[in-house]
Each structure stands twice: as C-alpha cells, then as structure tokens.
CSV table of C-alpha atoms in Angstrom, one decimal:
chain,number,residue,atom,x,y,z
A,209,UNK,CA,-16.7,-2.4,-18.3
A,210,UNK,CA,-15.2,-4.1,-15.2
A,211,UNK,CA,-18.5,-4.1,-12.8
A,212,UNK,CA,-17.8,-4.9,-9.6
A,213,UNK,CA,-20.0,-2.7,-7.8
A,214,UNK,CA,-20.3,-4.8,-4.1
A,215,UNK,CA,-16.4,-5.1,-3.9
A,216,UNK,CA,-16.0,-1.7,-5.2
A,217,UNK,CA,-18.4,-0.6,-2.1
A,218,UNK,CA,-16.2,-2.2,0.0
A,219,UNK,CA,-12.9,-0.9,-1.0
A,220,UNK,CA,-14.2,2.7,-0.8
A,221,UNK,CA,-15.3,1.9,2.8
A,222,UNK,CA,-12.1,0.3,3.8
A,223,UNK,CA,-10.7,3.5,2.6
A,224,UNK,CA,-12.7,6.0,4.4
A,225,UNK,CA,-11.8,4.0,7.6
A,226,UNK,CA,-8.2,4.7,6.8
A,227,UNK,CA,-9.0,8.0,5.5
A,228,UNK,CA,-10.2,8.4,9.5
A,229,UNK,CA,-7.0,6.8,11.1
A,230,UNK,CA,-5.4,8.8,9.4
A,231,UNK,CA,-6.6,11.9,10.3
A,232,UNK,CA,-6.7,11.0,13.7
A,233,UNK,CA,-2.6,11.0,13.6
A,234,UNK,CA,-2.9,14.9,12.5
A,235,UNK,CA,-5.3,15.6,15.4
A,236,UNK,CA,-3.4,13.4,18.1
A,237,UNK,CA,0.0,14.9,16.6
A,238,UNK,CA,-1.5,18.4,17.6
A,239,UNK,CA,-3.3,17.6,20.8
A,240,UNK,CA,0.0,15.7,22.4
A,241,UNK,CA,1.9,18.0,21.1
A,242,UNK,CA,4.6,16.0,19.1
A,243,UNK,CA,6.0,17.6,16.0
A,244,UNK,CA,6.8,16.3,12.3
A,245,UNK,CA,9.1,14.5,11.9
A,246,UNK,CA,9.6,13.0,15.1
A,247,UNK,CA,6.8,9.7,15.7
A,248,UNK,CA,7.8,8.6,19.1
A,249,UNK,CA,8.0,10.2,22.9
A,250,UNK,CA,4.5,10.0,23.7
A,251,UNK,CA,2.5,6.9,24.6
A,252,UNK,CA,-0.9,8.2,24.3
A,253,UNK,CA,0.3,9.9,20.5
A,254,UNK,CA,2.2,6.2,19.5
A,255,UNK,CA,-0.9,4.1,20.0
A,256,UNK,CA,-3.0,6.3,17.6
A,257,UNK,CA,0.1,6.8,15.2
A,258,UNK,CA,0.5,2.8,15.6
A,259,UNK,CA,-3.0,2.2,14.3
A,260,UNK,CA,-2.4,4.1,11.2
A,261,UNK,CA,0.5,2.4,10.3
A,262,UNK,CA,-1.4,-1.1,11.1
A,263,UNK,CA,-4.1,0.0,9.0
A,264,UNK,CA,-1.5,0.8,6.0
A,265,UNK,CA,0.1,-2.9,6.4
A,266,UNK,CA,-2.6,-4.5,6.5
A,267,UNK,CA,-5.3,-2.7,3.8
A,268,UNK,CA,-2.1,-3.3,1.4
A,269,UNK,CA,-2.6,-7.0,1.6
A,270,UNK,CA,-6.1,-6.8,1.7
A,271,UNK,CA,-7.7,-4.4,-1.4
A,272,UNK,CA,-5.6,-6.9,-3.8
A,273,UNK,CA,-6.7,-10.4,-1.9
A,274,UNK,CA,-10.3,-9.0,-1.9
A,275,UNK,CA,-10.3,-8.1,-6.0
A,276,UNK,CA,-8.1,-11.4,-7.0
A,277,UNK,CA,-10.7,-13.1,-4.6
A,278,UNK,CA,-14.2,-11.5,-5.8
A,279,UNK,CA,-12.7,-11.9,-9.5
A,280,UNK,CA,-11.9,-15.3,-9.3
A,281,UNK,CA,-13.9,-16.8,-6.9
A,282,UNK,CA,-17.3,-15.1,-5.9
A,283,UNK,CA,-18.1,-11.1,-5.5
A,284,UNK,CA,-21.0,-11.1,-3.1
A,285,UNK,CA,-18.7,-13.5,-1.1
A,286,UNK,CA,-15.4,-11.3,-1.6
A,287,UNK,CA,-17.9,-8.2,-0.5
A,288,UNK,CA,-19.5,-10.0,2.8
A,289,UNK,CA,-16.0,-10.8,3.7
A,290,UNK,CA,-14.3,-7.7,3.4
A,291,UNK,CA,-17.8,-6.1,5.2
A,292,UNK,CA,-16.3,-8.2,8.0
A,293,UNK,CA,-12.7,-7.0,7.6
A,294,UNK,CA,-13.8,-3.2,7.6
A,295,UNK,CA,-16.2,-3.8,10.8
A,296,UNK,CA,-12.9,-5.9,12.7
A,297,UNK,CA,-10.3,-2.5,11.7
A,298,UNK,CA,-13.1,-0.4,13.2
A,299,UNK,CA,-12.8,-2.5,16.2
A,300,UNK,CA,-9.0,-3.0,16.2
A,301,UNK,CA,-8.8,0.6,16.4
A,302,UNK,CA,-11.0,1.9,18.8
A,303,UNK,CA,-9.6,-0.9,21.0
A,304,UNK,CA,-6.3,0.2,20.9
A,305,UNK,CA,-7.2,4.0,21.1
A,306,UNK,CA,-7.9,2.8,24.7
A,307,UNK,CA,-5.0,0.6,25.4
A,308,UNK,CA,-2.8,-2.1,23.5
A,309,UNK,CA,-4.1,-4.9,24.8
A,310,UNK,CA,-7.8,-3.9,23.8
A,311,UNK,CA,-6.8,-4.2,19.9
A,312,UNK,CA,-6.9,-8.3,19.8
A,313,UNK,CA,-10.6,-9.0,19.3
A,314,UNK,CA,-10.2,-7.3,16.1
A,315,UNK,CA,-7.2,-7.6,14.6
A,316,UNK,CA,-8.1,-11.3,14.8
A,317,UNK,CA,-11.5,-11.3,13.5
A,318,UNK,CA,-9.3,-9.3,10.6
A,319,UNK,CA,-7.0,-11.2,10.1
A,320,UNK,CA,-9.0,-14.4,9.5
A,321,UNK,CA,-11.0,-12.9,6.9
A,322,UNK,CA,-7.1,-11.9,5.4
A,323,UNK,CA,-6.5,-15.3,5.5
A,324,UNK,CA,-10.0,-16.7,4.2
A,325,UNK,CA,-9.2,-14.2,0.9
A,326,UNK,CA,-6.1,-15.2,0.7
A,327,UNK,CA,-6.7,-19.3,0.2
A,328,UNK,CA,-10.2,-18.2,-1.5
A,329,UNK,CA,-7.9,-16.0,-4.1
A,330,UNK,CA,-5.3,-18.8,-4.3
A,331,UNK,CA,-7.7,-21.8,-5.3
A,332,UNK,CA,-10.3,-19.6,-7.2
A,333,UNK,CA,-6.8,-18.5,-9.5
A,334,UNK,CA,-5.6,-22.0,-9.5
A,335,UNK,CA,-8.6,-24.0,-10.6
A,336,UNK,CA,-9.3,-20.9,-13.7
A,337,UNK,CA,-5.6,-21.8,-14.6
A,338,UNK,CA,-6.2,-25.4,-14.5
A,339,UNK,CA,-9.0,-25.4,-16.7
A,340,UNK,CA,-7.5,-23.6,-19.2
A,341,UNK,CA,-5.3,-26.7,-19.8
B,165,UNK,CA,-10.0,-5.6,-22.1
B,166,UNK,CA,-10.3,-3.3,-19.6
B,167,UNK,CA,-9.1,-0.3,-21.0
B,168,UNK,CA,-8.2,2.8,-19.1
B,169,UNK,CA,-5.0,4.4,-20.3
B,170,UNK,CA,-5.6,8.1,-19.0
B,171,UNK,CA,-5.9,6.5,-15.6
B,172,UNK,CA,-2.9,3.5,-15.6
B,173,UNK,CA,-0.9,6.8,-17.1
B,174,UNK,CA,-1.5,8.4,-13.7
B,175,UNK,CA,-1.0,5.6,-12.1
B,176,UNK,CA,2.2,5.0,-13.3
B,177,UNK,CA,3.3,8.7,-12.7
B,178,UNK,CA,2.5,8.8,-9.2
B,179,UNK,CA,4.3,5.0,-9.2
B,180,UNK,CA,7.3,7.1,-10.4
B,181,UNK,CA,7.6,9.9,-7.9
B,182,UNK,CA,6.7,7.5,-4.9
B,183,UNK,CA,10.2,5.4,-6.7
B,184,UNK,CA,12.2,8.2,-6.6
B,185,UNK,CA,11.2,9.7,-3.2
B,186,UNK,CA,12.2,6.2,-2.3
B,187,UNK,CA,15.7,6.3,-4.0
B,188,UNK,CA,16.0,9.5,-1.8
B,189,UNK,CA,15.7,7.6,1.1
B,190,UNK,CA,18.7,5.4,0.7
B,191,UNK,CA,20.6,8.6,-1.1
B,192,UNK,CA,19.7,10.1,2.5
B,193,UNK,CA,21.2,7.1,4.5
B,194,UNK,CA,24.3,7.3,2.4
B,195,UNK,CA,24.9,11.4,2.8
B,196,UNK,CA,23.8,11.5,6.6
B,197,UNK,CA,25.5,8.2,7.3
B,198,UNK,CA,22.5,6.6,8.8
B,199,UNK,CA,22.8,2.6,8.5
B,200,UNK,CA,20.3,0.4,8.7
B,201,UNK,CA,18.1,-0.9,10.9
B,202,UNK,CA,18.4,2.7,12.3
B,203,UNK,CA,15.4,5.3,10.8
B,204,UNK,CA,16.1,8.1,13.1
B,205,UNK,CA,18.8,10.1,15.2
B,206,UNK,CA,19.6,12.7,12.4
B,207,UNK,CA,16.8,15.5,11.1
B,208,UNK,CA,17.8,15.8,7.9
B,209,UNK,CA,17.6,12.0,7.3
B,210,UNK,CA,14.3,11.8,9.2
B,211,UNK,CA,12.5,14.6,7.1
B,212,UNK,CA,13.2,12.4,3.8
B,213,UNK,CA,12.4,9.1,5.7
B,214,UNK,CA,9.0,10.7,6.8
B,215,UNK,CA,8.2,12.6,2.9
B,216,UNK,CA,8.1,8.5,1.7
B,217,UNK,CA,6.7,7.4,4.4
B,218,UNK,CA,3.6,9.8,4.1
B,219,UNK,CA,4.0,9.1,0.3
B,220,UNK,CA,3.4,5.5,1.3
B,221,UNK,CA,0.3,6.2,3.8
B,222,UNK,CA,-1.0,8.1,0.7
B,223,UNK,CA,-0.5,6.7,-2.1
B,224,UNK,CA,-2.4,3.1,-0.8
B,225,UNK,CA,-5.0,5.3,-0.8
B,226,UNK,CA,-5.2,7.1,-3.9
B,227,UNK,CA,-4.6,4.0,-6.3
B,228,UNK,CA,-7.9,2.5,-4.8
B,229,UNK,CA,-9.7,5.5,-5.1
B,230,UNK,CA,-8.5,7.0,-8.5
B,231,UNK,CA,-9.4,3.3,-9.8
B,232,UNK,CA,-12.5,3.1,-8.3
B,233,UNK,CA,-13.9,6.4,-9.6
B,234,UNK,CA,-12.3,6.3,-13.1
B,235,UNK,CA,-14.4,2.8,-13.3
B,236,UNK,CA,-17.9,4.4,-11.6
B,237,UNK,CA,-17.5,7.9,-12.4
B,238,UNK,CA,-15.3,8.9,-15.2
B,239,UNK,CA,-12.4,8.2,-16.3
B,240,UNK,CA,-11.1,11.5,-17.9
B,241,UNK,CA,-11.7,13.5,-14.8
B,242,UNK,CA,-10.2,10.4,-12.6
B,243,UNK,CA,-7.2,10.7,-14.3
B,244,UNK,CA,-7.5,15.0,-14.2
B,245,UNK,CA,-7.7,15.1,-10.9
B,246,UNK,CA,-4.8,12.6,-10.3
B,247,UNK,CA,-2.7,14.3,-12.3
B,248,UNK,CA,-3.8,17.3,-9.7
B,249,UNK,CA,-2.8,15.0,-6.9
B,250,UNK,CA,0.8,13.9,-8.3
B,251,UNK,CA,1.6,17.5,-8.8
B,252,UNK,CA,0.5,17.7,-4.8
B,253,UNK,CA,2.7,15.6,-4.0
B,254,UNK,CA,5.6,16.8,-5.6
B,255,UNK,CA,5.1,19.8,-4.2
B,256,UNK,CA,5.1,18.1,-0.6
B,257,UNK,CA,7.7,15.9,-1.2
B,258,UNK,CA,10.1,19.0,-1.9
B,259,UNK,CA,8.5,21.0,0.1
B,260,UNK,CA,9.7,18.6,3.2
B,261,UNK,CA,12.9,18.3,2.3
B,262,UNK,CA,13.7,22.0,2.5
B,263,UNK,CA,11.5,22.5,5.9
B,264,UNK,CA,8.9,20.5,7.7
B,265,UNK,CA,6.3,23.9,7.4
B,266,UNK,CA,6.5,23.9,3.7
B,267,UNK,CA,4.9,20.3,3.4
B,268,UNK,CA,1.4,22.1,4.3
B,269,UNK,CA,0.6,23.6,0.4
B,270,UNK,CA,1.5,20.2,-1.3
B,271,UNK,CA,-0.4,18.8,1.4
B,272,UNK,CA,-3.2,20.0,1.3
B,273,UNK,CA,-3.7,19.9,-2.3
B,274,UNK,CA,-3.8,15.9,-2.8
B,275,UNK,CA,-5.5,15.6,0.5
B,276,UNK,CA,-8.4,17.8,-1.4
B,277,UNK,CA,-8.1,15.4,-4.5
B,278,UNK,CA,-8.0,12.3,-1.7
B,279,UNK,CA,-10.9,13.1,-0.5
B,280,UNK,CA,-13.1,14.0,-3.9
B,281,UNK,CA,-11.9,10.7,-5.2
B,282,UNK,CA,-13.4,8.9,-2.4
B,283,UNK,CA,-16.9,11.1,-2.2
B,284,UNK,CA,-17.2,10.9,-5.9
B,285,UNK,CA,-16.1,7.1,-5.8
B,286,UNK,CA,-19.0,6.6,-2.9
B,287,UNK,CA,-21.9,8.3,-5.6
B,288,UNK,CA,-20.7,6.6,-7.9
B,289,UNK,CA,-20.4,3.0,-6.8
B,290,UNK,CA,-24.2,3.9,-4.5
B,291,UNK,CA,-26.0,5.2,-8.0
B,292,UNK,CA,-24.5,2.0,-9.8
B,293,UNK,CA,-25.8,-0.2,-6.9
B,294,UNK,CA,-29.2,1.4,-7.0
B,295,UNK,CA,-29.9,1.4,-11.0
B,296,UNK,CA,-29.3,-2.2,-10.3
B,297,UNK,CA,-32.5,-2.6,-8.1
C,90,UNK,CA,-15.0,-10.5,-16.9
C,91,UNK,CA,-11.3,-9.4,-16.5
C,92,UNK,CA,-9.2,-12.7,-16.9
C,93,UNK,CA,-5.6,-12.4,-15.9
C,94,UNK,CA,-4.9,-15.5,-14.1
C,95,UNK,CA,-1.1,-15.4,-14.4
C,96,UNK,CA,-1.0,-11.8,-13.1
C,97,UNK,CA,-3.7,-12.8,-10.1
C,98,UNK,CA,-1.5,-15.9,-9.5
C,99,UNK,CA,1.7,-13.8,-9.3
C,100,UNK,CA,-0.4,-11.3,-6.8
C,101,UNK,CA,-1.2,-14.0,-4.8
C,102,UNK,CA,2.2,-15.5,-4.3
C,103,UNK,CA,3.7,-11.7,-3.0
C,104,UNK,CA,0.6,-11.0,-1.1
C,105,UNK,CA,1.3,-14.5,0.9
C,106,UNK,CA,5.2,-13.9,0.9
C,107,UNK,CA,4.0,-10.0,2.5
C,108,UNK,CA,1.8,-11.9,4.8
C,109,UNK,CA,4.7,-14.3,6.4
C,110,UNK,CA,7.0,-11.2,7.4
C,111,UNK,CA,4.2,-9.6,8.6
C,112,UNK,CA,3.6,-12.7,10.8
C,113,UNK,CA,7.7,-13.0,11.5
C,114,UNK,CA,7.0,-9.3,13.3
C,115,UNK,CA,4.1,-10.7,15.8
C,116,UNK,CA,6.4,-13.5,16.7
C,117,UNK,CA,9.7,-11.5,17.0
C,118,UNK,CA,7.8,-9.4,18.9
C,119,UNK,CA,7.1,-12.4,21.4
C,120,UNK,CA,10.9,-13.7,21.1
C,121,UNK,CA,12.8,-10.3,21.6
C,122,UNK,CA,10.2,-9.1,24.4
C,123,UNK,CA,9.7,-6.2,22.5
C,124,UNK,CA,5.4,-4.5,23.5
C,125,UNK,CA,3.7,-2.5,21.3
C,126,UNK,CA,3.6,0.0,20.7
C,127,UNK,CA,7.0,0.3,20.7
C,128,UNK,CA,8.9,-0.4,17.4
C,129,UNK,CA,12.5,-0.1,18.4
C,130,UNK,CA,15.3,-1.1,20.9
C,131,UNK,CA,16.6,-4.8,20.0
C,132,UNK,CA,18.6,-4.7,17.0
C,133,UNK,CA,17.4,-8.0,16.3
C,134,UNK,CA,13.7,-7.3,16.6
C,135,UNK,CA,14.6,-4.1,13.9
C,136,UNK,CA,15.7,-6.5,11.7
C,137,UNK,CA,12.7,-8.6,11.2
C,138,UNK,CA,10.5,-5.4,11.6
C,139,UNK,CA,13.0,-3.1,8.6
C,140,UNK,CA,11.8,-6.6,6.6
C,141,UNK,CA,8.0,-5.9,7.0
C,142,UNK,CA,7.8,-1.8,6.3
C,143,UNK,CA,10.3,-2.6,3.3
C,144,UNK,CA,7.9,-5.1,2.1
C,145,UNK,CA,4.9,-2.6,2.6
C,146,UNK,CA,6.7,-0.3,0.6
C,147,UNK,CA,7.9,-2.3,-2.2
C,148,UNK,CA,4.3,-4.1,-2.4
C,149,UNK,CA,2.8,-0.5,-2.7
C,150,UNK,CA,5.0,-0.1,-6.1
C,151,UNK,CA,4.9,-3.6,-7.4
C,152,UNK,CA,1.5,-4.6,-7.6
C,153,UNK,CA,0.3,-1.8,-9.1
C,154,UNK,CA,3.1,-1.5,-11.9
C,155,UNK,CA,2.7,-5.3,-12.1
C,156,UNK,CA,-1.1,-5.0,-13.5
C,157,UNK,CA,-0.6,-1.7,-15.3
C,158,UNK,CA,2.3,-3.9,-17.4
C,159,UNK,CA,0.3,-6.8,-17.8
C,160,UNK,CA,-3.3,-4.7,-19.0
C,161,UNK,CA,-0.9,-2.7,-21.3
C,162,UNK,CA,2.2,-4.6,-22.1
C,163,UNK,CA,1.9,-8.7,-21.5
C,164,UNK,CA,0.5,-10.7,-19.0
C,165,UNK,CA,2.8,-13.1,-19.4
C,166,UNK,CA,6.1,-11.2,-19.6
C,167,UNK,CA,4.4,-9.5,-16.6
C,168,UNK,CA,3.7,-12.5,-14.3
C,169,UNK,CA,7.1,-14.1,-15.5
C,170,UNK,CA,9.0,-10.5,-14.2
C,171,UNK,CA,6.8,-10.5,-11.2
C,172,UNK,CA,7.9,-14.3,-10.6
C,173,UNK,CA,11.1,-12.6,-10.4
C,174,UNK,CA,10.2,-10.2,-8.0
C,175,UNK,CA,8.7,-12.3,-5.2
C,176,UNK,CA,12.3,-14.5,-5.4
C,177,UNK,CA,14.0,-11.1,-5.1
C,178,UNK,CA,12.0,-10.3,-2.2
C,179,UNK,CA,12.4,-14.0,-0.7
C,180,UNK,CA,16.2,-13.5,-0.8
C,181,UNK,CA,16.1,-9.9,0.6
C,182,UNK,CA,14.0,-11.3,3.5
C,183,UNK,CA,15.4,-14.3,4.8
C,184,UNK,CA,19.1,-12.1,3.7
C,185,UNK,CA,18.4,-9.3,6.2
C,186,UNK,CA,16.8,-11.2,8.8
C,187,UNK,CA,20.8,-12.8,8.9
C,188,UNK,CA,22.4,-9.7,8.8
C,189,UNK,CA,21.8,-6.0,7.4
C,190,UNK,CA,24.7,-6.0,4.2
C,191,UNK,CA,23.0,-9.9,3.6
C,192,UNK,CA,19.8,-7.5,2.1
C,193,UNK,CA,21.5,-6.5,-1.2
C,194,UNK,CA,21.3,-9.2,-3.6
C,195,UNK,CA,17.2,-10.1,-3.5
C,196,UNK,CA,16.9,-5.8,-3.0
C,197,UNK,CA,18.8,-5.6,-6.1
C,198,UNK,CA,16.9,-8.0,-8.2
C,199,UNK,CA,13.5,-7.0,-7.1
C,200,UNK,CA,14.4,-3.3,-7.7
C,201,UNK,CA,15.1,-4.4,-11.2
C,202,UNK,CA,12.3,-5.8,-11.9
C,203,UNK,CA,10.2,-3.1,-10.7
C,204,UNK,CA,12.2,-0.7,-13.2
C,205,UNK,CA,11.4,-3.3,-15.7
C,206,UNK,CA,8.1,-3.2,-15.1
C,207,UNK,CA,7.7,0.5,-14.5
C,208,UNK,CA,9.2,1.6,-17.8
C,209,UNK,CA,7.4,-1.1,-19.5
C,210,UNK,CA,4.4,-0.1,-18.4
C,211,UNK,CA,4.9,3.9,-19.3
C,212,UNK,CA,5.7,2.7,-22.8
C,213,UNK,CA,2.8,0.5,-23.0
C,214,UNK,CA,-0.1,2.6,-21.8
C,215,UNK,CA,2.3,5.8,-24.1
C,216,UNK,CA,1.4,3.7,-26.7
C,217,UNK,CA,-2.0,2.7,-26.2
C,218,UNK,CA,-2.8,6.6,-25.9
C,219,UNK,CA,-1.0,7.5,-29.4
C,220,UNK,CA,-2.7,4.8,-31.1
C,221,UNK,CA,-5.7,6.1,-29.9
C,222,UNK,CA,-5.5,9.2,-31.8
C-alpha cells in the first residue's frame, strides 16, 4: 500500500480549509443578498467569492506539487511544507475577508512554499530519472 | 503497483461528466452567441457557465478526498460513495440548466458525500498516524 | 514506493506551465490597472485572465486522467500523450493571449489528448476489474 500518512494529513487539511472558503461563498451569497448565477455587484460578496476561487487555483497546483514532491524527494519535508502553505491560505483569507490589500502576507508566504515544491518536485523527479540510466 | 480500480473507475466517471458539462459550456457560447473573453451578459449562458464552474470548485475537492480515504479507509466504500456523489452531480448539473432552484437536491447530495469523504479521510489518516507511535 | 518518474516529470512540466499564467494574471493586473477584486473591464486583461481559469479547468481533467492512464494503461504512452498536452496548452496560451480565434489550434490538441487519455484510462481500469473476476 501507498503510505503516505504525513502528506495525506496535509492534503485533507488543505481541503477542509477550502471546504470552509467555500462555504463561506453560500453564507456571504445569502447575507449580501446576491443570487446564483450572478458573481459580481457587491464588493463586500466579491472579496469572499474571490478567495474561493484563489483557493481553487491555487490548491490545484499545490496537492500534485506536494505528492510528486513528498514521493520523490522527502515526505516529512513535503508535510512541513505544505503545514506552512495551509497556515499562509488561512492567512490569505482572513486578510482579504477584511480588505484586498490585507491578503499579501499570505498569499506570499504561499506562494514560496508553491515554489519550494515545485523545484523540490522537479529535481527529486529528475535525479530518480537520472539514475535509472 | 498501486492498485485501486473501483476507485480510478470513479475517478474517471466523475472526469467524464466534469468533460461534458465542459463541452456544454462552449455548446452554450455557440447557441447564446456569447464570444469569448465575455462569461456573462446572457442567463441562460451564465447558468451553464456557473454548473462547470461549481463542477470545477468541486470536483478539486472530491478527487483528493475520494483518494485519500480509498487509501486510509476503504477502498470499496470510497469508490460507493463516489459513485453516490457522481450521480449528485448529475443531478445538479441538470438540475441548473433547467432552473437555478433545482440545483439544491443534486447539491446537497455530493456535498453530504464531500463532507464524509473528508471526516472519514481525517479518522483514517489520524488512526494510521497513531498505530505508528 | 510508487515510482512513476515519467508521469511525475510530465506533472511537473504542466504544474510549472499552470504556474506561469497564473503569474501572467498578477502582472497583467499591474499593466492593465485592473484591482482586485475585480476580474473584468479591459479586454486585454480578460485575455490573459480566460488563459488562467481555462488552465484551472483543463489541469483539473488532465492530471487526474493522466495518472489513472499511466497506473492502468502505460506510463510511458501516458507521459509521452501528456508531453503532448502541455505543448497544446503552450500554444493555446501564448495563442489567446494574441488574440481570442489564435486559441484553437493548442485547445484542439490538448483536448485530444485528454480524450485519448480519458478513454484509455476507462478501458484500462474496465479491464483491470474484469480480469479481476
């Protein structure tokens, strides 16, 4: 069996963040009062709809980087990292909640860890393909 | 190899209805003349826009979650309740494209399976952690 | 362990191709003058941001289909059709970022190749589940 359990605690975590985000669109959708299928109109309802849809673009790159990376490289590593992803969304989006300028800190702290899985992945996958020649 | 057919044959039925809901989509631009860039200014266009969009915002968080429990859990009731949640989401998806108010049944059918995948995935992945100590 | 280097490679390459036109958006953001969280009102800016969500949801389908294919099918036949795929995507991006009717070409291969993969995929893990009994 595939066992994987630190990266695999990770994931579901990222998820129940998103899980929450996304929620939050249903509640925001009924408390300012804007109607499927429209998604715009309100500022207050596009910030919180705008997080969700962050959160979407951004778990997609990071679930795969962050099982290619723990994988191929290291998975107590791959898990510490993405512990740092999940605890930057969380901070991303109860920053912007507030205001758009508020969501930097940690979208960037994020995003570096994207980027730290995403070289990890690519020279963990590289050097396993390499010595297999 | 890892090998978990009932679940990749879930995965590759919800992977089929999220393709055709996205075929829909550029059917849609075609019949309600809708070019792109533009993903708005006619309903009936915006309610088939918005059933792959949700299908989207869902389905990055099913495929996680079904894989994580089928590994930590069980595969055979991963992939049952999958199935459970394609058949969901077929009902949303048209559903939605008839009204926005008949989404709610589909809805809240995968959203049920959504979130016993994750709760079952977060048992699963904790028990696994702590038989390891 | 689970050792698909070709498939992780292949992951790699679309997850860094997904993570330059979701970089394009931040700086066309800048260029056109266009704030979060508004998404719309430059034709120019919709461009490069039509690029990114059609990225998210063709990444959503393809690296999914891409490991169920290469557990079930090949990994090779798999990494060489996802090869494919990222090109597809290349042309479809830097296309559309010209003008909207410059998308077609790398939409059309891509889409191809997540058929390809799809169908391949359903036969393969069909298979797998007949020889089981």
């Amino acid at each position: 069996m595939l066992s994987y359990p630190w990266t695999a605690l990770v994931t579901v975590a990222a998820l129940i963040l998103y899980f929450v985000v996304t929620l939050n669109v249903g509640r925001a959708r009924f408390k300012y009062n804007v109607s499927p299928p429209a998604i715009s109109g309100n500022p207050d309802f596009e910030r919180v709809f705008r997080v969700q849809q962050n959160t979407v673009e951004q778990i997609v790159l990071f679930i795969p980087a962050l099982w290619v990376f723990s994988l191929f490289v290291s998975q107590i590593w791959g898990a510490a990292l993405g512990a740092v992803w999940v605890i930057g969304r969380i901070l991303f989006a109860w920053g912007y909640y507030q205001a758009p300028e508020k969501r930097a800190a940690g979208f960037g702290i994020s995003s570096l860890v994207t980027i730290a899985l995403l070289l990890g992945s690519l020279i963990g996958v590289g050097l396993t393909l390499y010595q297999t020649f």
